[in-house]
Structures are given as structure tokens and as C-alpha cells.
Coordinates of C-alpha atoms and ligand atoms in Angstrom, one line a residue:
X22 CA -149.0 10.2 -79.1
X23 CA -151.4 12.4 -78.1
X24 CA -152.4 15.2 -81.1
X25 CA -153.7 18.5 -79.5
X26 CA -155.0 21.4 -81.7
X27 CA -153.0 24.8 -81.8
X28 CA -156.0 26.8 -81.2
X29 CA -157.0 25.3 -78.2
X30 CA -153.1 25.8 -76.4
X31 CA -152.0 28.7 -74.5
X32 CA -148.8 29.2 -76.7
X33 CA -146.4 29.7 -73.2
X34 CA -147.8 26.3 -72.2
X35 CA -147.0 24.8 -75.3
X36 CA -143.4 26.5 -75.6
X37 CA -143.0 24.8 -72.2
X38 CA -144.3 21.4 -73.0
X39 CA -141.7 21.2 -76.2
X40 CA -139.1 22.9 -74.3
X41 CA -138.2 25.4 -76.6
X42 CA -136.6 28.7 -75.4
X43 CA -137.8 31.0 -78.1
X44 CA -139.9 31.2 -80.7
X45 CA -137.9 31.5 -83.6
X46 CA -137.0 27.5 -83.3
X47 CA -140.4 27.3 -81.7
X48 CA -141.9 27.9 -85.1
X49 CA -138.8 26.2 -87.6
X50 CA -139.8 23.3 -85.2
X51 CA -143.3 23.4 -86.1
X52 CA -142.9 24.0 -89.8
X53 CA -139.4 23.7 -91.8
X54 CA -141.0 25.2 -94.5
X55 CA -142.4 28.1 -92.9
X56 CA -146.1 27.3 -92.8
X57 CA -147.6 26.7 -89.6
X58 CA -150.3 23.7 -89.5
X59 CA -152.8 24.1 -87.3
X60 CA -152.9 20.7 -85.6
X61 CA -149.5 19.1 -84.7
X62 CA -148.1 16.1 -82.3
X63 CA -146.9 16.9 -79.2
X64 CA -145.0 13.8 -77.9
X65 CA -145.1 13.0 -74.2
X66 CA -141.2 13.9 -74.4
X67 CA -139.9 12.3 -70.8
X68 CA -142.4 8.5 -71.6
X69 CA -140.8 8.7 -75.5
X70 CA -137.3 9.1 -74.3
X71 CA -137.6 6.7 -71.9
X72 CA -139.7 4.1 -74.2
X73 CA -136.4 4.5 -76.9
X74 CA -133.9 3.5 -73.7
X75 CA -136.1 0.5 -72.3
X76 CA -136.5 -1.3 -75.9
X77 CA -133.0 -1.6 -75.7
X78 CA -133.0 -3.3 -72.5
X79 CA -136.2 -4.9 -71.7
X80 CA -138.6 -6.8 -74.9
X81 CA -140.7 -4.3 -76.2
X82 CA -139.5 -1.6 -73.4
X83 CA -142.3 -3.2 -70.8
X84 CA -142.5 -5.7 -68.1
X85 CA -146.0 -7.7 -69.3
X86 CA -147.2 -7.3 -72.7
X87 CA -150.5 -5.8 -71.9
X88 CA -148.5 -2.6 -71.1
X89 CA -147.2 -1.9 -74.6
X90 CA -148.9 1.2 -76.0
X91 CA -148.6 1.9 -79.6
X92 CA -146.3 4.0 -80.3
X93 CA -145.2 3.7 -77.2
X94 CA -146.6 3.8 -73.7
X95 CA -146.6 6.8 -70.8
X96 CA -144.0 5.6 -68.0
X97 CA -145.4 6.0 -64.9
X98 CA -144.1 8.9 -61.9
X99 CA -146.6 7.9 -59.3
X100 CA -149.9 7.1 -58.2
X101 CA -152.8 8.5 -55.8
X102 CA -156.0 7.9 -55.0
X103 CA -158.6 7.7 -58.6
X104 CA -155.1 9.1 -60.5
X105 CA -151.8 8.1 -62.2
X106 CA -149.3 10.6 -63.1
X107 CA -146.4 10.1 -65.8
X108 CA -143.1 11.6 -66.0
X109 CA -144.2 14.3 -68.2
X110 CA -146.5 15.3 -65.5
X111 CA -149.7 14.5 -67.1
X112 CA -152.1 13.4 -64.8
X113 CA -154.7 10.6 -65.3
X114 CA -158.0 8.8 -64.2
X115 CA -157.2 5.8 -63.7
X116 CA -159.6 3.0 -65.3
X117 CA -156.8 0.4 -65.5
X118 CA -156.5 0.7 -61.8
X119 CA -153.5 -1.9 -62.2
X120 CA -155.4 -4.2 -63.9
X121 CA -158.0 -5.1 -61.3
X122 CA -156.0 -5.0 -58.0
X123 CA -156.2 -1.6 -57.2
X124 CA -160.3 -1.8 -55.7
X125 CA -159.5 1.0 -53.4
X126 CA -157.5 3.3 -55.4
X127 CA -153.8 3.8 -55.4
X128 CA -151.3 4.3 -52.8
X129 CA -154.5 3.6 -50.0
X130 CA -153.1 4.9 -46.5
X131 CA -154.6 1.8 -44.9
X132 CA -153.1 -0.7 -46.3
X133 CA -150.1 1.6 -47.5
X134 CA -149.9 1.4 -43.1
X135 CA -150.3 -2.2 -43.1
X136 CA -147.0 -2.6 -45.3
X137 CA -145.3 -0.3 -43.5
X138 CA -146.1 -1.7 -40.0
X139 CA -144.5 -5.3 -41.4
X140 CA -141.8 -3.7 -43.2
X141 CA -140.8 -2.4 -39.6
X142 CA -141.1 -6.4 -38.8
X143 CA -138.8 -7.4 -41.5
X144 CA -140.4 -8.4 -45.1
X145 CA -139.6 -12.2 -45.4
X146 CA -138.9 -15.1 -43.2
X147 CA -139.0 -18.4 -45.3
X148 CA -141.1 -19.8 -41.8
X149 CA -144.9 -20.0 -41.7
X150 CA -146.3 -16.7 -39.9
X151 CA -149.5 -16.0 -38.0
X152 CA -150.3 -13.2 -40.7
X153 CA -150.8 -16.4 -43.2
X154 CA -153.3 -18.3 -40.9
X155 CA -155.2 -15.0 -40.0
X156 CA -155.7 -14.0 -43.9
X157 CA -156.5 -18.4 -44.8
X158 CA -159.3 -17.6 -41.8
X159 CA -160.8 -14.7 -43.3
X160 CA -160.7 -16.2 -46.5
X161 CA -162.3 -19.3 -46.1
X162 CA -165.1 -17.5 -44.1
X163 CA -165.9 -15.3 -47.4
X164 CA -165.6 -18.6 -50.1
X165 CA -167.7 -21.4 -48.1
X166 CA -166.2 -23.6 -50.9
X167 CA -162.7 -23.1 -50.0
X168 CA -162.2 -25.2 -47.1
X169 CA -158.1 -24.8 -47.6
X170 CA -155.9 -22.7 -49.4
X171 CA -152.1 -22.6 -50.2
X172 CA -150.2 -18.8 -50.8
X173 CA -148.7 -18.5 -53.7
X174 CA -146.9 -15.2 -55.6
X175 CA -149.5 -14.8 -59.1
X176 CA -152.4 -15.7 -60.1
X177 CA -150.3 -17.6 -62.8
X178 CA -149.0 -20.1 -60.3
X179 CA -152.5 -20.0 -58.6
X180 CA -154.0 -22.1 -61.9
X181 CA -151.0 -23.5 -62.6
X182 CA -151.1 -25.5 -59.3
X183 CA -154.3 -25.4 -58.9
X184 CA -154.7 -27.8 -62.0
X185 CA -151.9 -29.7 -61.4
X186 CA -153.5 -30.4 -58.3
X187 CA -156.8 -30.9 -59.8
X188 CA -155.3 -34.3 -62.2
X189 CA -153.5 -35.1 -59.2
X190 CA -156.4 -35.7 -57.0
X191 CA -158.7 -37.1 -60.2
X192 CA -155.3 -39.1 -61.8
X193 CA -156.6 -37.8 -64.8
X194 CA -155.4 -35.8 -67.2
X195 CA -157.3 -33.6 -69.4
X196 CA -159.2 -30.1 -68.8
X197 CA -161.3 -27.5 -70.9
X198 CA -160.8 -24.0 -70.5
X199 CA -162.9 -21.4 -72.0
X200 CA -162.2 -19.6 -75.6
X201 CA -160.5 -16.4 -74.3
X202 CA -160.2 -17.1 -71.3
X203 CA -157.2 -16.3 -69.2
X204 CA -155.4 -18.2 -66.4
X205 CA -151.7 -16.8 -66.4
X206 CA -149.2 -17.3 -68.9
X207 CA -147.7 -21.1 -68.1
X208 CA -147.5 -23.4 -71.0
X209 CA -151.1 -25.4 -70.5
X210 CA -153.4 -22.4 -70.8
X211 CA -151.8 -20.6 -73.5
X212 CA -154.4 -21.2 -75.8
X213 CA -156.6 -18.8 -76.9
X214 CA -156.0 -16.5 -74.0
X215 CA -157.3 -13.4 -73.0
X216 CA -156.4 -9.9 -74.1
X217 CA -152.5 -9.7 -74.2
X218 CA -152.7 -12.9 -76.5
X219 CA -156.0 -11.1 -78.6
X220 CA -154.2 -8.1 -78.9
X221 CA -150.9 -8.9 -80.7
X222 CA -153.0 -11.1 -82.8
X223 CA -151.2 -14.2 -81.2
X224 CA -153.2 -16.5 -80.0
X225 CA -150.4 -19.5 -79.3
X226 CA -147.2 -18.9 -77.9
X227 CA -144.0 -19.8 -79.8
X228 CA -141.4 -21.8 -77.4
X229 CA -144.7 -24.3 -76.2
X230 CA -144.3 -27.9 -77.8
X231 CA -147.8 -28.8 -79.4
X232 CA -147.5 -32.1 -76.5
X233 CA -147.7 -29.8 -73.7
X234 CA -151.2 -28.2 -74.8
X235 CA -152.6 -31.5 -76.1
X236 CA -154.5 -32.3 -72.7
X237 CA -156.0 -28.4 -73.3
X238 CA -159.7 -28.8 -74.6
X239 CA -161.5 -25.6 -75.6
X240 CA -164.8 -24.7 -75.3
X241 CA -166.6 -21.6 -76.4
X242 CA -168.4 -19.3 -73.3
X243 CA -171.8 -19.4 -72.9
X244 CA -172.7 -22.7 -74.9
X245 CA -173.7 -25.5 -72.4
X246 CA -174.2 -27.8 -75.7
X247 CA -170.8 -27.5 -77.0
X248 CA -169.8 -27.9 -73.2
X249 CA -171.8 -30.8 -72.5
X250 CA -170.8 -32.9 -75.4
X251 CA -166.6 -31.9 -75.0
X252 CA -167.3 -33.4 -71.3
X253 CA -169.2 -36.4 -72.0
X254 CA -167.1 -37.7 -74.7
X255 CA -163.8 -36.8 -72.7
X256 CA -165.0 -37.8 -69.3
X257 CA -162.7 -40.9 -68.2
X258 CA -159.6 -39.1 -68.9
X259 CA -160.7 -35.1 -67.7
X260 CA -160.2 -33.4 -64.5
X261 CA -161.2 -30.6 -64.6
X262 CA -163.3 -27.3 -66.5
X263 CA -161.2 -24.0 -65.5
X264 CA -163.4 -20.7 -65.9
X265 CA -163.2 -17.1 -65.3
X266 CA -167.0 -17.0 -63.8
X267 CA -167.0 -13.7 -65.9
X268 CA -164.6 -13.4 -69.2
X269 CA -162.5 -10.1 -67.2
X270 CA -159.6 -10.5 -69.7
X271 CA -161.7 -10.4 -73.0
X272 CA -164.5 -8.2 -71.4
X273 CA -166.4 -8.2 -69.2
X274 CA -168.0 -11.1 -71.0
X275 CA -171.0 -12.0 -69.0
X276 CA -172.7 -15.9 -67.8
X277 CA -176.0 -15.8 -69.7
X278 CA -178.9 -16.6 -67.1
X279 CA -178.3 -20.1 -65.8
X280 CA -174.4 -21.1 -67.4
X281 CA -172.8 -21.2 -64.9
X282 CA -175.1 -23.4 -62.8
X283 CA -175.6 -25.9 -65.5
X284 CA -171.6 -26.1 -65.6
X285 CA -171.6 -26.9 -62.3
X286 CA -174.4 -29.8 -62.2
X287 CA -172.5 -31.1 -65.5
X288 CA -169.3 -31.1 -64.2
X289 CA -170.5 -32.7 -60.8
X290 CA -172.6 -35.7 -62.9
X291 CA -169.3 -36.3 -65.0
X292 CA -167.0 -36.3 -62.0
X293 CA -165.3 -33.5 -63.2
X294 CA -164.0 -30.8 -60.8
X295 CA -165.2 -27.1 -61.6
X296 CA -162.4 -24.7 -60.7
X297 CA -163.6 -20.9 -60.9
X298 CA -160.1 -18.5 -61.9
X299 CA -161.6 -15.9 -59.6
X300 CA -158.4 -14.0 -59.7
X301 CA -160.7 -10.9 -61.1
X302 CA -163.8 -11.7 -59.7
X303 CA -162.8 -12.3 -56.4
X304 CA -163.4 -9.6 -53.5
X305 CA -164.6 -7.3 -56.5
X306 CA -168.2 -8.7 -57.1
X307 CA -168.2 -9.4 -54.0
X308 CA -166.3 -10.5 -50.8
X309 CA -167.1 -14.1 -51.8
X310 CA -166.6 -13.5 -55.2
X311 CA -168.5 -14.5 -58.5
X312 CA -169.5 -18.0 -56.4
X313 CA -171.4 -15.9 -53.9
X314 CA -173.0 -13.6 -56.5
X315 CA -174.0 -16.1 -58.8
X316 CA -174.5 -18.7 -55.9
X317 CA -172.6 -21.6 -58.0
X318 CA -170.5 -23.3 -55.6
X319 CA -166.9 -24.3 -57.4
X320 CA -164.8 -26.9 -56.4
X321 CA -161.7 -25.2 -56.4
X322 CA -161.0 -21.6 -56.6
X323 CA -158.5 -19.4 -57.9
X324 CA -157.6 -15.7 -56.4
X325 CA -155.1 -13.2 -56.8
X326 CA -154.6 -9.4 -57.7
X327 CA -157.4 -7.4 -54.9
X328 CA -156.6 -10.1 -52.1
X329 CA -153.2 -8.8 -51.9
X330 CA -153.8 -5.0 -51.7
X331 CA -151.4 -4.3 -54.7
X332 CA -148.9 -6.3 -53.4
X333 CA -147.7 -10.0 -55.1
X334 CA -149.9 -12.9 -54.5
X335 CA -152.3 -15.8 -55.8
X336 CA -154.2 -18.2 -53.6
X337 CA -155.7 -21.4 -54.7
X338 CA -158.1 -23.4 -52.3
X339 CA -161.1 -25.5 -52.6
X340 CA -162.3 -28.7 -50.7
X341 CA -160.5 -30.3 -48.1
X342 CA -160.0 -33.6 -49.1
X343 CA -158.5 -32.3 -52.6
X344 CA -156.5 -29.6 -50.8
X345 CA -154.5 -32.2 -49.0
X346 CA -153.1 -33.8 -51.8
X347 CA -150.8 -30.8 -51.7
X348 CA -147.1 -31.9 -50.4
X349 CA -146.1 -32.0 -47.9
X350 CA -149.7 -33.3 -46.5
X351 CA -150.1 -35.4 -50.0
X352 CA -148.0 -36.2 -53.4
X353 CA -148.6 -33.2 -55.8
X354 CA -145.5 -31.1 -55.2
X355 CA -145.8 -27.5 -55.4
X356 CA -143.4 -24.8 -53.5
X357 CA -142.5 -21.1 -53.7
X358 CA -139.7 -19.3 -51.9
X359 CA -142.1 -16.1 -52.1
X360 CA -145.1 -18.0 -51.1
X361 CA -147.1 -16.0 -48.4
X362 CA -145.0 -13.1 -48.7
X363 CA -145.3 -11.1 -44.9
X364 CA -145.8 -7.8 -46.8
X365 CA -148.3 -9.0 -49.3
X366 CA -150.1 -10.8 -46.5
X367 CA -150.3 -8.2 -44.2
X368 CA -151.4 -5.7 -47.3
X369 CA -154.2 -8.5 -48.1
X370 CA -155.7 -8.7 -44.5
X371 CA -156.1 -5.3 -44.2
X372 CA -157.6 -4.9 -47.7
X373 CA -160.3 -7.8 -47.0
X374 CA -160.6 -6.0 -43.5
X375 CA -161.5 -2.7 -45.2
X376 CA -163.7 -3.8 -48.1
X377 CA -166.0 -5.7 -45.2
X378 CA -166.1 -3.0 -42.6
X379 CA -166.7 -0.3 -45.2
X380 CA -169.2 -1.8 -47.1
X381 CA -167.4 -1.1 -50.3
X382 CA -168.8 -3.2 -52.1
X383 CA -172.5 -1.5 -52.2
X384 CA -171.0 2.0 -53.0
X385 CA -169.1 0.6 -56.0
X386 CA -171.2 -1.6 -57.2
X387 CA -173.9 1.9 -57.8
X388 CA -171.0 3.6 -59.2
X389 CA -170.9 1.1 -61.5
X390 CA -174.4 1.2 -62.3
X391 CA -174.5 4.4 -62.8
X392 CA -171.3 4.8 -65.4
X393 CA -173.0 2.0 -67.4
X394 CA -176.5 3.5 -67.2
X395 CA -175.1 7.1 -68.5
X396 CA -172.4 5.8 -70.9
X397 CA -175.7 3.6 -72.2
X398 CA -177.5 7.0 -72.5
X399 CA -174.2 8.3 -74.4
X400 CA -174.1 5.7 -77.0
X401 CA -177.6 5.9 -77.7
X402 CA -177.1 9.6 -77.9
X403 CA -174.3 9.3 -80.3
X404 CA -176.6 7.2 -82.8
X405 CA -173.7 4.4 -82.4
X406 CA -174.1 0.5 -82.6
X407 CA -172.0 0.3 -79.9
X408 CA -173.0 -1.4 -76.7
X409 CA -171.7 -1.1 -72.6
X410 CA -171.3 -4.1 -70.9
X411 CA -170.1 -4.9 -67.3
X412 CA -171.1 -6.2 -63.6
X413 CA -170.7 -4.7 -60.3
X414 CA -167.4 -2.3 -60.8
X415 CA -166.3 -3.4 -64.1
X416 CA -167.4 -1.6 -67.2
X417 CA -166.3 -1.6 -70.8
X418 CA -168.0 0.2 -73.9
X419 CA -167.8 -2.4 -76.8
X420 CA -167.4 -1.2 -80.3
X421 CA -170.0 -4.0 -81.7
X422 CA -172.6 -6.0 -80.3
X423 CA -172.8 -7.4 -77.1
X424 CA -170.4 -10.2 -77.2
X425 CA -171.1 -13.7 -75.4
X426 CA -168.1 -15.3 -76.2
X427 CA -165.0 -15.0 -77.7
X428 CA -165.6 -15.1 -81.3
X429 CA -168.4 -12.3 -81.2
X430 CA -165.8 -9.8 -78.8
X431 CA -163.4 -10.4 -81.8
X432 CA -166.1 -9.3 -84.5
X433 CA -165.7 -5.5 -82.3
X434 CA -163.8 -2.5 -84.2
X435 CA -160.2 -2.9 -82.5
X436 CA -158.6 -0.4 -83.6
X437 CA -161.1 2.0 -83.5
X438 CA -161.3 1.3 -80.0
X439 CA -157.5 1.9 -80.4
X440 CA -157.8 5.5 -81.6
X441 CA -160.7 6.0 -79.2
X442 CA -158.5 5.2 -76.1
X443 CA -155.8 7.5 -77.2
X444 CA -158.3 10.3 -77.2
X445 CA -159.4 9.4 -74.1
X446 CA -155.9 9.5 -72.7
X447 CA -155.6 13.1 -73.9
X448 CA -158.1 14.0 -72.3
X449 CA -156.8 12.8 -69.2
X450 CA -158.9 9.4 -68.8
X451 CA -156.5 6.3 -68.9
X452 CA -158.6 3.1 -69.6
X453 CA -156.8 -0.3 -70.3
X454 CA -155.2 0.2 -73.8
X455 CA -157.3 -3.1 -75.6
X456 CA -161.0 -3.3 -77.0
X457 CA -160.4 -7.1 -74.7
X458 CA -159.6 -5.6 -71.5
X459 CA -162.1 -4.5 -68.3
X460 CA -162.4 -1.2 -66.9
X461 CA -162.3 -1.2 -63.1
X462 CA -163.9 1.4 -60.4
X463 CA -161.8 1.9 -57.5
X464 CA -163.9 3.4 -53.9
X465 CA -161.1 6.3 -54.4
X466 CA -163.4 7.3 -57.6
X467 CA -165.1 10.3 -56.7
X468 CA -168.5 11.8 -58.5
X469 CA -166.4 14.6 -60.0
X470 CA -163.9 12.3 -61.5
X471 CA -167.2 10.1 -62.9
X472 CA -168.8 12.9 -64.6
X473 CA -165.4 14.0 -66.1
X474 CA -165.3 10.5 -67.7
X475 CA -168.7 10.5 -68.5
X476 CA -167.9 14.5 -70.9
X477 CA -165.1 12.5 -72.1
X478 CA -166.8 9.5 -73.4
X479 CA -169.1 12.2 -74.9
X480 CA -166.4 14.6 -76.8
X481 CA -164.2 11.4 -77.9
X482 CA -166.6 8.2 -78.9
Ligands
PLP271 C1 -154.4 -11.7 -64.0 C2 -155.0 -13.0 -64.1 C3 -154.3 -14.2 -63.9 C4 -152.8 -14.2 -63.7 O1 -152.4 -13.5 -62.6 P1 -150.9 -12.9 -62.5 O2 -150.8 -12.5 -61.1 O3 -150.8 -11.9 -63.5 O4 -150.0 -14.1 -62.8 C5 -155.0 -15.4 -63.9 N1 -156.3 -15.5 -64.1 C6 -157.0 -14.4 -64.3 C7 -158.5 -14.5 -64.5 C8 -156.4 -13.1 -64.3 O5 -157.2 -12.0 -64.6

């Protein structure tokens, strides 16, 4: 819903944007009584319409939960570049950027040529391909950890196998996973998850049996203490700690100085594998990911979203003697019919190929900088107790105080970040619709569209 004010519309405009032929019903519509208001709703007609139809058909009218925009969400037209377009023809910044894999922008003529030169090739095989061992290459060269890897479709399946794997190779069966943190939506990391989960206020899922989360230990972020003692006293019987090196799904939450690298030498004296879900982090803090920025060396890692250039995929990799417990080379089963898709291959090597040659990284990461120095200055400006937080290309104003873990981002004013967001969207900045969910930079962000963000943050915080 996007409320505009009367004053402020050139009245053929408006006639245009409610469809209305003359102004007679023009002004009945406004006012059955006869008395014009001077602020009013203009729906986003073609998005409503189309919002009423898909609740009908699909759970809440979207495809993943984080989608669903109260009171409804804008359908999307196409994509370009920094900007999203709906079906009403409203044009956006994008700050959702797909949710992280869309580094470069949209519809990228690069790797938009990638696909299209495989497509040409046909777009799946079910047989191993070059394309597979050439991106594995390049991949392991950026992660020094990851000494193997295995394709898969999602970042989901990327944990999921990835921890299956990870009691396979310790026969045990227990891991922690961070409060908040997300990994997917299978039944063993349900708990406490991320933003979709925050959002709707549902932290469990219905349809899990309370058997298949019992091996799921919890552990706040940032508290080596509470860490330390959940490891020691579960040791014999716990694989593995699964993190997002940086809480993406609930922030960005950042590692306080030193976290992560005491995880790592607990984990290593407990004989407990450290798996980083770098399904965010990787190729957007860096090429080698949170591991390389913070220089915390995992044993198994988890990718997804940027390595595939907006096309399907997860990845999940780590040291060699664990990776080869994966069938057929070992006895921990895991298959995918989808699994190393050509197209999403193809789109991932020349994504990877691009970030490198261009030297993304540095330009985004200043971008990045920047928007947090300036929205820093804005907050201040405004007198609010607000506070913006972020690393590298991911930014997020919270409405509270810096959070460290996932109690403290709950204690922020959701629904005032709620209202917030839709004022940014009418004024034509679309940022994820959740106080728990990361803003990304893309390289296809250009100064003008920063410092239109940056008088939007202004006019609407
Ligand atoms: C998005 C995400 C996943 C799940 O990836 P999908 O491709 O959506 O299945 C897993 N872990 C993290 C950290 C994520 O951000």
C-alpha cells in the first residue's frame, strides 16, 4: 500500500494511475460523500489484483515466505541493472538484490552470455561435465579449506548434507547452531531460524516431530562461555557447530573481535568440526569468503546464492578426508537429479571469473562504507537511537541498539521498521521487507542511485 498525498500529484497522473476516465467517478471514487480528503491510498492496482488470484493458488500468494508483504507484495515485471520494476510499472532500487545473489546487479550481460552460450549447449545432461570440474578448481583456489566439494541445487541441501556428512564422518550425532541463525528450511535447523521464522513470529515449524530436532543444541552469537560449556558437556556425542560467520538472515549481526577464532580453537580441542554456512558470506566479503576475511579456517563450508550468478545452486566442501565419505567414494548417501546444473555452472564460473578480474570486491566494499558512514550521519542527524550496522556490502539500519545476538535484534521496533520500509518503497527504494533481513550492494549500484537512497533515508526514517 503505498499512501501518496493529493497535493503532491499531478491530477492526469493520478487519473491515470486509478484508471478512471473522467472526473466525475474520479472524485465519487475518492469521496462517496462528496468531501475530498487530502491524503488517500493508491493501490498498486496490477500487484493487488494479482496478490487476490495467487492466494488462491499458491500459500499466502508467494513462493518463499520472506516474499510476503503486508498487505500484499508488488509482483515483479522485470529486472535491470541497480533496479526492479513491477507490473504497475513502478520502478525500484533494489536493496533486496534477490536476497544476496544478485552481487552484480540484475539481468548482468556477462553472465546473462554465459547462460545463453550453454543454453545453445543444451541445459542438463544427468553426466558429470567439464563446466563442474572447472568451477570445483576455481573454488577450491579461493576457500584453501575446501579441499573438495559436491554441487548441489540450495543452500538448504548445502547444510543439510553438509551435516549429515559431518555425523557421518564423526559417527556422532549432535550439533549447535546459532540462535537466529539460518541454514535452509529442512527439519534439523528449524529452530530459531533467521528472518522468515522471526518475522511471522514462528520460531518452530509445525509438521517437525520434537525427535527430529532433539540432536539441535542452541547457542546464543557472540558468547564463547555459553559456547564453551554446551561443547564440553556435549562433546562425546557432537559433530559439529554450524555458523553463519556473520548472522545475514537476522542482520547483519557481526563476530565481536576474536569469536570466531576462539570457536574455531574450541571446536578443534573438543574434536568437533566447525562448518561456516557461508551461503551469504561467500564471494560477497570476499572471494574466499568470511574465512578469508576473518582468517578462521572452517572445516567445512557451505555456499550458495552469488556462486551461482542468480541461477540454482549450493556447494558444500571442506577437507578431503571428510569429503570422501560422500557416496559413491564413502557411506553417507546424498544425490540430486539437479545437482551441478550446466546453466547454473556455467552462470557461476563466469560470476567468480568477473568478481576476480574486476576487482569488485574493493569498489563495493567503499560503497558500502560509505552508505553506512552517511546513513550513520543521518541517524545522528535525526536525533534517533537507532544504530547502522553491516560489513563489506551489507548494510542494515537497526531500529534499537546494536544487536550481538539474537535476543538483542529482537528487542528492535519491528514494525516501525515495517511502516518505515513501506515509505521507502514509495519512494522508490525497495529494501528487504523485515527489521531481520540484510541489505545488499550490487557493483550495478551507481553514485546517483546511492545518494537517492541516502534523501530517502533522510525524508522517511
Ligand atoms: C539463503 C540461505 C540458506 C538457504 O539457501 P537456499 O538456496 O535458499 O536453500 C542457507 N544458509 C544461509 C546462511 C542462507 O542465507
Amino acid at each position: 500500500m503505498i499512501y501518496l498525498n493529493l497535493l503532491e500529484l499531478d491530477l492526469l497522473n493520478l487519473l491515470d494511475l486509478l484508471k478512471l476516465t473522467d472526473l466525475k467517478s474520479f472524485i465519487e471514487h475518492l469521496s462517496p460523500s462528496g468531501e475530498i480528503p487530502m491524503t488517500f491510498e493508491v493501490t498498486l492496482d496490477k500487484s493487488r489484483q494479482m496478490y487476490e488470484k495467487a492466494k488462491t493458488l499458491i500459500p499466502g500468494g508467494v513462493s518463499s515466505p520472506v516474499r510476503a508483504i503486508k498487505p500484499y507484495p508488488f509482483y515483479t515485471a522485470s529486472a535491470d541493472g541497480s533496479k526492479i520494476r513491477d507490473l504497475d510499472g513502478n520502478e525500484y532500487i533494489d536493496y533486496c538484490l534477490a536476497y544476496g545473489p544478485a552481487i552484480l546487479g540484475h539481468n548482468h550481460p556477462v553472465i546473462k552470455a554465459a547462460i545463453k552460450e550453454q543454453l545453445d549447449k543444451g541445459w542438463l545432461y544427468g553426466t558429470p561435465t567439464e563446466l563442474e570440474v572447472t568451477l570445483a578448481e576455481k573454488v577450491a583456489g579461493y576457500y584453501p579449506s575446501i579441499d573438495m566439494l559436491r554441487f548441489v541445487s540450495t543452500g538448504t541441501e548445502a547444510t543439510m548434507s553438509a551435516l549429515r556428512l559431518a555425523r557421518g564422518f564423526t559417527r556422532k550425532n549432535k550439533f549447535v547452531k546459532i540462535e537466529g541463525g539460518f541454514h535452509g528450511a529442512h527439519d534439523a535447523v528449524l529452530v530459531k531460524a533467521g528472518s522468515g521464522a522471526t518475522t511471522l513470529g514462528e520460531p518452530d515449524s509445525l509438521g517437525i516431530p520434537a525427535n527430529f530436532t532433539k540432536y539441535t543444541l542452541q547457542a546464543p552469537y557472540n558468547d564463547i562461555e555459553i559456547m564453551t560449556s554446551l561443547v564440553e558437556k556435549n562433546r562425546d556425542d557432537l559433530a559439529a557447530v554450524i555458523i553463519e560467520p556473520v548472522l545475514g538472515n537476522i542482520g547483519p549481526v557481526l563476530p565481536l573481535p576474536g569469536y570466531l577464532k576462539e570457536l574455531r580453537k574450541l571446536t578443534k580441542e573438543n574434536d568437533v568440526l566447525l562448518i561456516f554456512d557461508e551461503v551469504i558470506t561467500g564471494f560477497r566479503l570476499a572471494m574466499g569468503g568470511a574465512q578469508e576475511y576473518f582468517g578462521v579456517v572452517p572445516d567445512m563450508t557451505t555456499l550458495g546464492k552469488i556462486i551461482g550468478g542468480g541461477m540454482p545452486i549450493g556447494v558444500f566442501g571442506g577437507r578431503r578426508e571428510i569429503m570422501e565419505m560422500i557416496a559413491p567414494s564413502g557411506a553417507v548417501y546424498q544425490a540430486g537429479t539437479f545437482s551441478g546444473s550446466p546453466c547454473s555452472v556455467a552462470a557461476g564460473i563466469a560470476m567468480l571469473d568477473y568478481l576476480k578480474e574486476e576487482n569488485i570486491h574493493a569498489k563495493l566494499n567503499a560503497t558500502g562504507d560509505y552508505m553506512r558512514a552517511m546513513l550513520s550521519e543521518i541517524v545522528e542527524d535525526e536525533g534517533l537511537d537507532y544504530t547502522v550496522c553491516g560489513i563489506a556490502s551489507m548494510f542494515k539500519v537497526f531500529f534499537g541498539a546494536e544487536p550481538h545476538n539474537y535476543q538483542e535484534v529482537l528487542k528492535c521496533d519491528k514494525e516501525g521498521y515495517l511502516a518505515f520500509f513501506h515509505r521507502m518503497l514509495a519512494s522508490g527504494v525497495f529494501l528487504p521487507p523485515s527489521q531481520f533481513e540484510t541489505n545488499f550492494i550490487s557493483a550495478a549500484h551507481s553514485e546517483e542511485d546511492i545518494e537517492k537512497t541516502l534523501e530517502a533515508y533522510m525524508e522517511n526514517l
